[in-house]
PDB file of C-alpha atoms and ligand atoms in Angstrom:
ATOM      1  CA  MET A1116      19.473   8.578  41.192  1.00 77.00           C
ATOM      2  CA  GLU A1117      17.954   5.723  39.322  1.00 87.00           C
ATOM      3  CA  PHE A1118      17.389   6.513  35.662  1.00 92.00           C
ATOM      4  CA  SER A1119      14.471   5.054  33.750  1.00 88.00           C
ATOM      5  CA  MET A1120      13.628   5.694  30.156  1.00 90.00           C
ATOM      6  CA  ALA A1121      10.066   6.222  28.939  1.00 78.00           C
ATOM      7  CA  TYR A1122       9.143   4.320  25.816  1.00 77.00           C
ATOM      8  CA  GLU A1123       6.330   3.040  23.667  1.00 70.00           C
ATOM      9  CA  ASP A1124       6.344  -0.484  22.316  1.00 70.00           C
ATOM     10  CA  THR A1125       3.636  -1.531  19.906  1.00 69.00           C
ATOM     11  CA  SER A1126       4.400  -5.221  20.370  1.00 72.00           C
ATOM     12  CA  ASP A1127       1.913  -5.294  23.253  1.00 79.00           C
ATOM     13  CA  ARG A1128      -0.963  -4.748  20.828  1.00 92.00           C
ATOM     14  CA  VAL A1129      -3.112  -7.764  20.155  1.00 95.00           C
ATOM     15  CA  PRO A1130      -1.746  -9.668  17.161  1.00 96.00           C
ATOM     16  CA  VAL A1131      -4.266 -10.139  14.361  1.00 97.00           C
ATOM     17  CA  LEU A1132      -3.597 -12.432  11.432  1.00 98.00           C
ATOM     18  CA  LEU A1133      -5.542 -11.392   8.335  1.00 98.00           C
ATOM     19  CA  ILE A1134      -5.955 -14.122   5.704  1.00 98.00           C
ATOM     20  CA  HIS A1135      -7.170 -13.066   2.279  1.00 98.00           C
ATOM     21  CA  GLY A1136      -9.686 -14.855   0.071  1.00 98.00           C
ATOM     22  CA  TYR A1137      -9.524 -16.418  -3.405  1.00 98.00           C
ATOM     23  CA  PRO A1138      -8.059 -15.395  -5.828  1.00 98.00           C
ATOM     24  CA  LEU A1139      -6.844 -12.335  -3.980  1.00 98.00           C
ATOM     25  CA  SER A1140      -3.766 -11.243  -2.037  1.00 97.00           C
ATOM     26  CA  ASN A1141      -2.812  -9.344   1.089  1.00 97.00           C
ATOM     27  CA  ILE A1142      -3.436  -5.978  -0.551  1.00 97.00           C
ATOM     28  CA  LEU A1143      -7.045  -6.860   0.192  1.00 98.00           C
ATOM     29  CA  TRP A1144      -6.255  -5.606   3.702  1.00 97.00           C
ATOM     30  CA  ASP A1145      -4.570  -2.295   2.772  1.00 96.00           C
ATOM     31  CA  LEU A1146      -7.368  -0.211   4.314  1.00 96.00           C
ATOM     32  CA  GLN A1147      -7.223  -2.221   7.543  1.00 96.00           C
ATOM     33  CA  MET A1148      -3.420  -2.098   7.786  1.00 94.00           C
ATOM     34  CA  GLY A1149      -3.590   1.688   7.616  1.00 89.00           C
ATOM     35  CA  ASP A1150      -6.487   2.273   9.965  1.00 96.00           C
ATOM     36  CA  LEU A1151      -6.256  -0.387  12.657  1.00 96.00           C
ATOM     37  CA  SER A1152      -2.530  -0.494  13.363  1.00 93.00           C
ATOM     38  CA  ASP A1153      -2.965   1.733  16.441  1.00 92.00           C
ATOM     39  CA  ILE A1154      -4.958  -0.985  18.160  1.00 94.00           C
ATOM     40  CA  ALA A1155      -3.552  -4.223  16.756  1.00 95.00           C
ATOM     41  CA  ARG A1156      -0.404  -5.750  15.373  1.00 94.00           C
ATOM     42  CA  LEU A1157      -1.607  -6.798  11.945  1.00 95.00           C
ATOM     43  CA  VAL A1158       0.018  -9.595   9.971  1.00 96.00           C
ATOM     44  CA  ALA A1159      -1.327 -10.180   6.469  1.00 97.00           C
ATOM     45  CA  PRO A1160       0.377 -12.916   4.453  1.00 97.00           C
ATOM     46  CA  ASP A1161       0.083 -13.673   0.769  1.00 98.00           C
ATOM     47  CA  LEU A1162      -0.947 -17.323   0.568  1.00 97.00           C
ATOM     48  CA  ARG A1163       1.177 -19.576  -1.618  1.00 97.00           C
ATOM     49  CA  GLY A1164       0.635 -18.867  -5.298  1.00 97.00           C
ATOM     50  CA  HIS A1165      -1.097 -15.570  -4.493  1.00 97.00           C
ATOM     51  CA  GLY A1166       0.272 -12.012  -4.532  1.00 96.00           C
ATOM     52  CA  GLN A1167       4.021 -11.984  -3.963  1.00 96.00           C
ATOM     53  CA  THR A1168       4.319 -15.509  -2.534  1.00 97.00           C
ATOM     54  CA  ASP A1169       5.731 -18.085  -4.924  1.00 96.00           C
ATOM     55  CA  PRO A1170       3.484 -20.890  -6.070  1.00 96.00           C
ATOM     56  CA  THR A1171       4.205 -24.540  -5.435  1.00 97.00           C
ATOM     57  CA  ASP A1172       2.695 -27.367  -7.427  1.00 97.00           C
ATOM     58  CA  PRO A1173      -1.032 -27.826  -6.805  1.00 97.00           C
ATOM     59  CA  PRO A1174      -3.130 -29.210  -5.242  1.00 95.00           C
ATOM     60  CA  TYR A1175      -3.148 -27.282  -1.968  1.00 98.00           C
ATOM     61  CA  SER A1176      -5.251 -27.968   1.098  1.00 98.00           C
ATOM     62  CA  MET A1177      -6.690 -25.937   3.961  1.00 98.00           C
ATOM     63  CA  GLY A1178      -4.256 -27.793   6.224  1.00 98.00           C
ATOM     64  CA  LEU A1179      -1.315 -26.655   4.107  1.00 98.00           C
ATOM     65  CA  PHE A1180      -2.493 -23.040   4.132  1.00 98.00           C
ATOM     66  CA  ALA A1181      -3.046 -23.219   7.909  1.00 98.00           C
ATOM     67  CA  ASP A1182       0.458 -24.661   8.396  1.00 98.00           C
ATOM     68  CA  ASP A1183       1.915 -21.842   6.266  1.00 98.00           C
ATOM     69  CA  CYS A1184       0.184 -19.280   8.492  1.00 98.00           C
ATOM     70  CA  ALA A1185       1.329 -21.004  11.699  1.00 98.00           C
ATOM     71  CA  ASN A1186       4.921 -21.125  10.411  1.00 97.00           C
ATOM     72  CA  LEU A1187       4.807 -17.426   9.580  1.00 97.00           C
ATOM     73  CA  LEU A1188       3.606 -16.572  13.095  1.00 96.00           C
ATOM     74  CA  ASP A1189       6.425 -18.686  14.552  1.00 96.00           C
ATOM     75  CA  GLN A1190       8.978 -16.929  12.320  1.00 95.00           C
ATOM     76  CA  LEU A1191       7.686 -13.596  13.625  1.00 94.00           C
ATOM     77  CA  GLY A1192       8.056 -14.779  17.213  1.00 93.00           C
ATOM     78  CA  LEU A1193       4.281 -14.737  17.718  1.00 94.00           C
ATOM     79  CA  THR A1194       4.084 -17.926  19.718  1.00 93.00           C
ATOM     80  CA  GLY A1195       1.095 -16.935  21.879  1.00 95.00           C
ATOM     81  CA  PRO A1196      -2.547 -16.832  20.806  1.00 97.00           C
ATOM     82  CA  VAL A1197      -3.584 -14.389  18.069  1.00 98.00           C
ATOM     83  CA  VAL A1198      -6.889 -13.237  16.640  1.00 98.00           C
ATOM     84  CA  VAL A1199      -7.267 -15.067  13.332  1.00 98.00           C
ATOM     85  CA  GLY A1200      -9.212 -13.151  10.707  1.00 98.00           C
ATOM     86  CA  GLY A1201     -10.132 -14.497   7.311  1.00 98.00           C
ATOM     87  CA  LEU A1202     -12.253 -13.329   4.424  1.00 98.00           C
ATOM     88  CA  SER A1203     -14.156 -15.993   2.495  1.00 98.00           C
ATOM     89  CA  MET A1204     -11.518 -18.670   1.688  1.00 98.00           C
ATOM     90  CA  GLY A1205      -9.476 -16.969   4.415  1.00 98.00           C
ATOM     91  CA  GLY A1206     -12.324 -17.898   6.775  1.00 98.00           C
ATOM     92  CA  TYR A1207     -12.169 -21.533   5.626  1.00 98.00           C
ATOM     93  CA  ILE A1208      -8.462 -21.421   6.491  1.00 98.00           C
ATOM     94  CA  ALA A1209      -9.232 -19.806   9.856  1.00 98.00           C
ATOM     95  CA  PHE A1210     -11.530 -22.742  10.714  1.00 98.00           C
ATOM     96  CA  GLU A1211      -8.784 -25.212   9.791  1.00 98.00           C
ATOM     97  CA  PHE A1212      -6.233 -23.187  11.754  1.00 98.00           C
ATOM     98  CA  ALA A1213      -8.514 -23.337  14.819  1.00 98.00           C
ATOM     99  CA  ARG A1214      -8.823 -27.122  14.437  1.00 98.00           C
ATOM    100  CA  LYS A1215      -5.071 -27.673  14.047  1.00 98.00           C
ATOM    101  CA  TYR A1216      -3.750 -24.994  16.381  1.00 98.00           C
ATOM    102  CA  PRO A1217      -6.416 -24.246  19.008  1.00 98.00           C
ATOM    103  CA  GLU A1218      -3.748 -23.035  21.437  1.00 97.00           C
ATOM    104  CA  LYS A1219      -2.784 -20.293  18.957  1.00 98.00           C
ATOM    105  CA  VAL A1220      -6.304 -18.845  18.644  1.00 98.00           C
ATOM    106  CA  ALA A1221      -7.426 -15.986  20.900  1.00 98.00           C
ATOM    107  CA  GLY A1222     -10.434 -15.184  18.737  1.00 98.00           C
ATOM    108  CA  LEU A1223     -11.709 -15.181  15.174  1.00 98.00           C
ATOM    109  CA  ILE A1224     -12.864 -12.592  12.663  1.00 98.00           C
ATOM    110  CA  LEU A1225     -14.970 -14.363  10.048  1.00 98.00           C
ATOM    111  CA  ALA A1226     -15.602 -12.011   7.146  1.00 99.00           C
ATOM    112  CA  ALA A1227     -17.798 -12.884   4.163  1.00 98.00           C
ATOM    113  CA  THR A1228     -17.407 -16.562   4.813  1.00 98.00           C
ATOM    114  CA  ARG A1229     -19.389 -19.688   5.603  1.00 98.00           C
ATOM    115  CA  ALA A1230     -18.953 -22.768   7.773  1.00 98.00           C
ATOM    116  CA  GLY A1231     -20.434 -25.299   5.354  1.00 98.00           C
ATOM    117  CA  ALA A1232     -18.539 -27.470   2.869  1.00 98.00           C
ATOM    118  CA  ASP A1233     -19.066 -27.473  -0.916  1.00 98.00           C
ATOM    119  CA  SER A1234     -22.052 -29.315  -2.374  1.00 98.00           C
ATOM    120  CA  ALA A1235     -21.373 -31.952  -5.057  1.00 98.00           C
ATOM    121  CA  GLU A1236     -22.391 -29.381  -7.677  1.00 98.00           C
ATOM    122  CA  VAL A1237     -19.976 -26.752  -6.360  1.00 98.00           C
ATOM    123  CA  LYS A1238     -17.150 -29.311  -6.172  1.00 98.00           C
ATOM    124  CA  GLU A1239     -17.707 -30.048  -9.848  1.00 98.00           C
ATOM    125  CA  ALA A1240     -17.693 -26.335 -10.645  1.00 98.00           C
ATOM    126  CA  ARG A1241     -14.321 -26.031  -8.837  1.00 98.00           C
ATOM    127  CA  ASP A1242     -12.856 -28.706 -11.127  1.00 98.00           C
ATOM    128  CA  GLN A1243     -14.306 -27.023 -14.190  1.00 98.00           C
ATOM    129  CA  ALA A1244     -12.832 -23.680 -13.118  1.00 98.00           C
ATOM    130  CA  ALA A1245      -9.418 -25.321 -12.659  1.00 98.00           C
ATOM    131  CA  GLY A1246      -9.702 -26.738 -16.187  1.00 98.00           C
ATOM    132  CA  VAL A1247     -10.557 -23.281 -17.539  1.00 98.00           C
ATOM    133  CA  ALA A1248      -7.603 -21.682 -15.700  1.00 98.00           C
ATOM    134  CA  ILE A1249      -5.236 -24.233 -17.257  1.00 98.00           C
ATOM    135  CA  ALA A1250      -6.741 -24.218 -20.775  1.00 98.00           C
ATOM    136  CA  GLU A1251      -7.694 -20.564 -21.170  1.00 97.00           C
ATOM    137  CA  GLY A1252      -5.615 -18.691 -18.602  1.00 97.00           C
ATOM    138  CA  THR A1253      -6.250 -17.010 -15.294  1.00 96.00           C
ATOM    139  CA  THR A1254      -7.625 -13.779 -16.800  1.00 97.00           C
ATOM    140  CA  VAL A1255     -10.810 -15.659 -17.722  1.00 98.00           C
ATOM    141  CA  ILE A1256     -11.209 -16.679 -14.064  1.00 97.00           C
ATOM    142  CA  ALA A1257     -10.678 -13.128 -12.818  1.00 97.00           C
ATOM    143  CA  GLU A1258     -13.057 -11.570 -15.346  1.00 97.00           C
ATOM    144  CA  GLY A1259     -15.657 -14.258 -14.596  1.00 97.00           C
ATOM    145  CA  MET A1260     -15.558 -13.559 -10.856  1.00 97.00           C
ATOM    146  CA  LEU A1261     -15.385  -9.783 -10.969  1.00 98.00           C
ATOM    147  CA  PRO A1262     -19.123  -9.135 -11.585  1.00 97.00           C
ATOM    148  CA  LYS A1263     -20.054 -11.218  -8.512  1.00 97.00           C
ATOM    149  CA  LEU A1264     -17.622  -9.856  -5.953  1.00 98.00           C
ATOM    150  CA  LEU A1265     -19.074  -6.451  -5.146  1.00 98.00           C
ATOM    151  CA  ALA A1266     -22.468  -4.955  -4.330  1.00 98.00           C
ATOM    152  CA  PRO A1267     -24.259  -3.457  -7.376  1.00 97.00           C
ATOM    153  CA  GLY A1268     -23.705   0.081  -6.027  1.00 97.00           C
ATOM    154  CA  SER A1269     -19.959  -0.490  -5.692  1.00 97.00           C
ATOM    155  CA  TYR A1270     -19.652  -1.123  -9.458  1.00 97.00           C
ATOM    156  CA  GLU A1271     -21.502   2.135 -10.112  1.00 96.00           C
ATOM    157  CA  ASN A1272     -19.877   4.359  -7.498  1.00 96.00           C
ATOM    158  CA  GLN A1273     -16.383   2.983  -7.019  1.00 97.00           C
ATOM    159  CA  PRO A1274     -14.778   2.347 -10.443  1.00 97.00           C
ATOM    160  CA  ASP A1275     -11.271   2.610  -8.946  1.00 98.00           C
ATOM    161  CA  LEU A1276     -12.142  -0.154  -6.505  1.00 98.00           C
ATOM    162  CA  VAL A1277     -13.322  -2.377  -9.369  1.00 98.00           C
ATOM    163  CA  ASP A1278      -9.965  -1.848 -11.137  1.00 98.00           C
ATOM    164  CA  PHE A1279      -8.078  -2.498  -7.896  1.00 98.00           C
ATOM    165  CA  VAL A1280      -9.882  -5.807  -7.356  1.00 98.00           C
ATOM    166  CA  ARG A1281      -9.346  -6.843 -10.992  1.00 98.00           C
ATOM    167  CA  GLU A1282      -5.586  -6.124 -10.757  1.00 97.00           C
ATOM    168  CA  MET A1283      -5.347  -8.019  -7.475  1.00 98.00           C
ATOM    169  CA  MET A1284      -6.965 -11.095  -9.035  1.00 98.00           C
ATOM    170  CA  LEU A1285      -4.758 -10.897 -12.121  1.00 97.00           C
ATOM    171  CA  GLU A1286      -1.675 -11.193  -9.873  1.00 95.00           C
ATOM    172  CA  THR A1287      -2.710 -14.706  -8.822  1.00 97.00           C
ATOM    173  CA  SER A1288      -0.718 -17.471 -10.480  1.00 97.00           C
ATOM    174  CA  GLU A1289      -2.265 -20.406 -12.323  1.00 98.00           C
ATOM    175  CA  ASP A1290      -0.900 -22.823  -9.717  1.00 98.00           C
ATOM    176  CA  GLY A1291      -2.323 -20.625  -6.964  1.00 98.00           C
ATOM    177  CA  ILE A1292      -5.775 -20.716  -8.540  1.00 98.00           C
ATOM    178  CA  VAL A1293      -5.745 -24.434  -9.283  1.00 98.00           C
ATOM    179  CA  GLY A1294      -4.289 -25.210  -5.859  1.00 98.00           C
ATOM    180  CA  ALA A1295      -6.810 -23.069  -3.973  1.00 98.00           C
ATOM    181  CA  LEU A1296      -9.741 -24.496  -5.935  1.00 98.00           C
ATOM    182  CA  ALA A1297      -8.740 -28.002  -4.809  1.00 98.00           C
ATOM    183  CA  ALA A1298      -8.317 -26.822  -1.220  1.00 98.00           C
ATOM    184  CA  MET A1299     -11.802 -25.278  -1.205  1.00 98.00           C
ATOM    185  CA  ARG A1300     -13.336 -28.328  -2.925  1.00 98.00           C
ATOM    186  CA  ASP A1301     -11.920 -30.720  -0.333  1.00 98.00           C
ATOM    187  CA  ARG A1302     -12.459 -28.655   2.803  1.00 98.00           C
ATOM    188  CA  PRO A1303     -14.511 -30.264   5.542  1.00 98.00           C
ATOM    189  CA  ASP A1304     -17.780 -28.961   6.924  1.00 98.00           C
ATOM    190  CA  SER A1305     -16.915 -26.699   9.868  1.00 98.00           C
ATOM    191  CA  THR A1306     -20.522 -26.426  11.078  1.00 98.00           C
ATOM    192  CA  PRO A1307     -20.144 -29.194  13.711  1.00 98.00           C
ATOM    193  CA  ASP A1308     -17.110 -27.346  15.145  1.00 97.00           C
ATOM    194  CA  LEU A1309     -18.894 -24.058  15.745  1.00 98.00           C
ATOM    195  CA  THR A1310     -20.294 -24.854  19.194  1.00 97.00           C
ATOM    196  CA  ALA A1311     -16.830 -25.878  20.413  1.00 95.00           C
ATOM    197  CA  LEU A1312     -15.235 -22.535  19.487  1.00 97.00           C
ATOM    198  CA  GLN A1313     -14.992 -21.062  22.974  1.00 96.00           C
ATOM    199  CA  VAL A1314     -13.354 -17.794  21.881  1.00 98.00           C
ATOM    200  CA  PRO A1315     -14.861 -14.435  20.887  1.00 98.00           C
ATOM    201  CA  VAL A1316     -15.819 -14.393  17.215  1.00 98.00           C
ATOM    202  CA  LEU A1317     -16.727 -11.411  15.059  1.00 98.00           C
ATOM    203  CA  VAL A1318     -18.895 -12.407  12.101  1.00 98.00           C
ATOM    204  CA  VAL A1319     -18.896  -9.544   9.610  1.00 98.00           C
ATOM    205  CA  HIS A1320     -20.731  -9.746   6.303  1.00 98.00           C
ATOM    206  CA  GLY A1321     -21.911  -7.545   3.439  1.00 98.00           C
ATOM    207  CA  GLU A1322     -25.700  -7.325   3.231  1.00 98.00           C
ATOM    208  CA  GLU A1323     -25.467  -7.645  -0.560  1.00 98.00           C
ATOM    209  CA  ASP A1324     -22.972 -10.494  -0.764  1.00 98.00           C
ATOM    210  CA  GLN A1325     -23.781 -12.333  -4.012  1.00 97.00           C
ATOM    211  CA  LEU A1326     -21.436 -15.263  -3.337  1.00 98.00           C
ATOM    212  CA  ILE A1327     -22.317 -16.114   0.269  1.00 98.00           C
ATOM    213  CA  PRO A1328     -25.785 -14.947   1.318  1.00 98.00           C
ATOM    214  CA  LEU A1329     -26.012 -12.996   4.571  1.00 98.00           C
ATOM    215  CA  ALA A1330     -28.406 -15.662   5.938  1.00 98.00           C
ATOM    216  CA  GLU A1331     -25.503 -18.137   6.140  1.00 98.00           C
ATOM    217  CA  ALA A1332     -23.486 -15.733   8.275  1.00 98.00           C
ATOM    218  CA  VAL A1333     -26.510 -15.120  10.504  1.00 98.00           C
ATOM    219  CA  ALA A1334     -26.910 -18.875  11.056  1.00 98.00           C
ATOM    220  CA  MET A1335     -23.182 -19.272  11.693  1.00 98.00           C
ATOM    221  CA  ALA A1336     -23.175 -16.477  14.272  1.00 98.00           C
ATOM    222  CA  ALA A1337     -26.202 -18.013  15.998  1.00 98.00           C
ATOM    223  CA  ALA A1338     -24.393 -21.348  16.348  1.00 98.00           C
ATOM    224  CA  LEU A1339     -21.241 -19.810  17.830  1.00 98.00           C
ATOM    225  CA  PRO A1340     -21.168 -19.549  21.638  1.00 97.00           C
ATOM    226  CA  MET A1341     -19.469 -16.116  21.771  1.00 97.00           C
ATOM    227  CA  SER A1342     -20.220 -14.215  18.593  1.00 98.00           C
ATOM    228  CA  ARG A1343     -20.982 -10.681  17.470  1.00 98.00           C
ATOM    229  CA  LEU A1344     -22.638 -10.263  14.096  1.00 98.00           C
ATOM    230  CA  VAL A1345     -22.202  -7.101  12.063  1.00 98.00           C
ATOM    231  CA  ALA A1346     -24.047  -6.858   8.724  1.00 98.00           C
ATOM    232  CA  ILE A1347     -22.653  -4.094   6.534  1.00 98.00           C
ATOM    233  CA  PRO A1348     -25.080  -2.213   4.263  1.00 98.00           C
ATOM    234  CA  ASN A1349     -24.105  -1.391   0.667  1.00 98.00           C
ATOM    235  CA  ALA A1350     -21.391  -4.032   0.655  1.00 98.00           C
ATOM    236  CA  GLY A1351     -21.000  -7.281  -1.248  1.00 98.00           C
ATOM    237  CA  HIS A1352     -18.383 -10.008  -0.839  1.00 98.00           C
ATOM    238  CA  LEU A1353     -15.523  -7.594  -0.046  1.00 98.00           C
ATOM    239  CA  PRO A1354     -17.042  -5.445   2.735  1.00 98.00           C
ATOM    240  CA  ASN A1355     -13.623  -4.394   4.067  1.00 98.00           C
ATOM    241  CA  LEU A1356     -12.905  -2.664   0.740  1.00 98.00           C
ATOM    242  CA  GLU A1357     -16.402  -1.544  -0.213  1.00 98.00           C
ATOM    243  CA  GLN A1358     -17.273  -0.009   3.175  1.00 98.00           C
ATOM    244  CA  PRO A1359     -13.926   0.230   4.991  1.00 98.00           C
ATOM    245  CA  GLU A1360     -15.134   2.602   7.695  1.00 98.00           C
ATOM    246  CA  ALA A1361     -18.019   0.379   8.765  1.00 98.00           C
ATOM    247  CA  PHE A1362     -15.809  -2.712   8.562  1.00 98.00           C
ATOM    248  CA  ASN A1363     -12.966  -1.139  10.535  1.00 98.00           C
ATOM    249  CA  ASP A1364     -15.370   0.188  13.161  1.00 98.00           C
ATOM    250  CA  ALA A1365     -16.730  -3.323  13.641  1.00 98.00           C
ATOM    251  CA  VAL A1366     -13.220  -4.761  14.051  1.00 98.00           C
ATOM    252  CA  ARG A1367     -12.087  -1.930  16.318  1.00 98.00           C
ATOM    253  CA  GLU A1368     -15.084  -2.345  18.597  1.00 98.00           C
ATOM    254  CA  PHE A1369     -14.575  -6.115  18.736  1.00 98.00           C
ATOM    255  CA  LEU A1370     -10.889  -5.739  19.595  1.00 97.00           C
ATOM    256  CA  GLU A1371     -11.579  -3.026  22.166  1.00 96.00           C
ATOM    257  CA  ILE A1372     -14.225  -5.091  23.936  1.00 96.00           C
ATOM    258  CA  PHE A1373     -12.310  -8.342  24.086  1.00 95.00           C
ATOM    259  CA  TYR A1374      -8.583  -7.558  23.817  1.00 94.00           C
ATOM    260  CA  ASP A1375      -7.841  -4.011  24.957  1.00 83.00           C
ATOM    261  CA  GLU A1376      -5.881  -4.170  28.200  1.00 68.00           C
TER     262      GLU A1376
HETATM  263  C1  MLT B1199     -13.420 -16.464  -1.907  1.00 60.44           C
HETATM  264  O1  MLT B1199     -13.902 -15.336  -2.050  1.00 60.44           O
HETATM  265  O2  MLT B1199     -12.434 -16.669  -1.177  1.00 60.44           O
HETATM  266  C2  MLT B1199     -14.053 -17.587  -2.664  1.00 60.44           C
HETATM  267  O3  MLT B1199     -14.846 -17.095  -3.685  1.00 60.44           O
HETATM  268  C3  MLT B1199     -14.850 -18.460  -1.757  1.00 60.44           C
HETATM  269  C4  MLT B1199     -15.468 -19.620  -2.452  1.00 60.44           C
HETATM  270  O4  MLT B1199     -15.404 -19.721  -3.685  1.00 60.44           O
HETATM  271  O5  MLT B1199     -16.049 -20.481  -1.768  1.00 60.44           O
END
């Protein structure tokens, strides 16, 4: 009699690359790694100079970050298309990844991010911040950003989250900060590329984002041919940490609709 063995193999789950923002690390995604692994294969790198990944000399570029992500996927044997998710700077990298490696993109999750490039004023502020990181240390950068990252209610109600975000930022190396600031300063405007993105895109944004107003995400979603927009109440720039249930529900629904076989 022919014998056949029953088995489960999670490698058939849709691969999702999760790219963190600045100046953060892959622990940003802890609450997604735990909750969404039944539906997706989640890969969350630390970008160079961030978290546990060694720095290299700055400057960095979006192209370099995108190449790093593509190389990681290759190393993991993920040669087919994946859903590329990015939060804020991670979204800027996702746009670059889609430009450089369109054949590797099955869809996008654009969290707390924008398509536009930096204004001249913001570019100057990037250079000033790099100068501060070098002259005064990275703690000044982290403490300067902390009050803008979360919704007002998150500071009041989630003190442990505030500490977690502070610690995550303090892990970022000086080269990582200076390198990422240059990469963000020099990134191109992705707005003209939006209409050509013929893949499903989830745009997910905190209603109280102080760094990137919700209106920008609304406009971005409207310009994308195949988008779903989810605005998360009581969340600022880190909606996946501030309101993990709402964020994970949005991702789960998106993956179920477009990628569940
Ligand atoms: C981020 O959260 O990744 C950055 O603050 C984005 C930016 O500065 O443009």
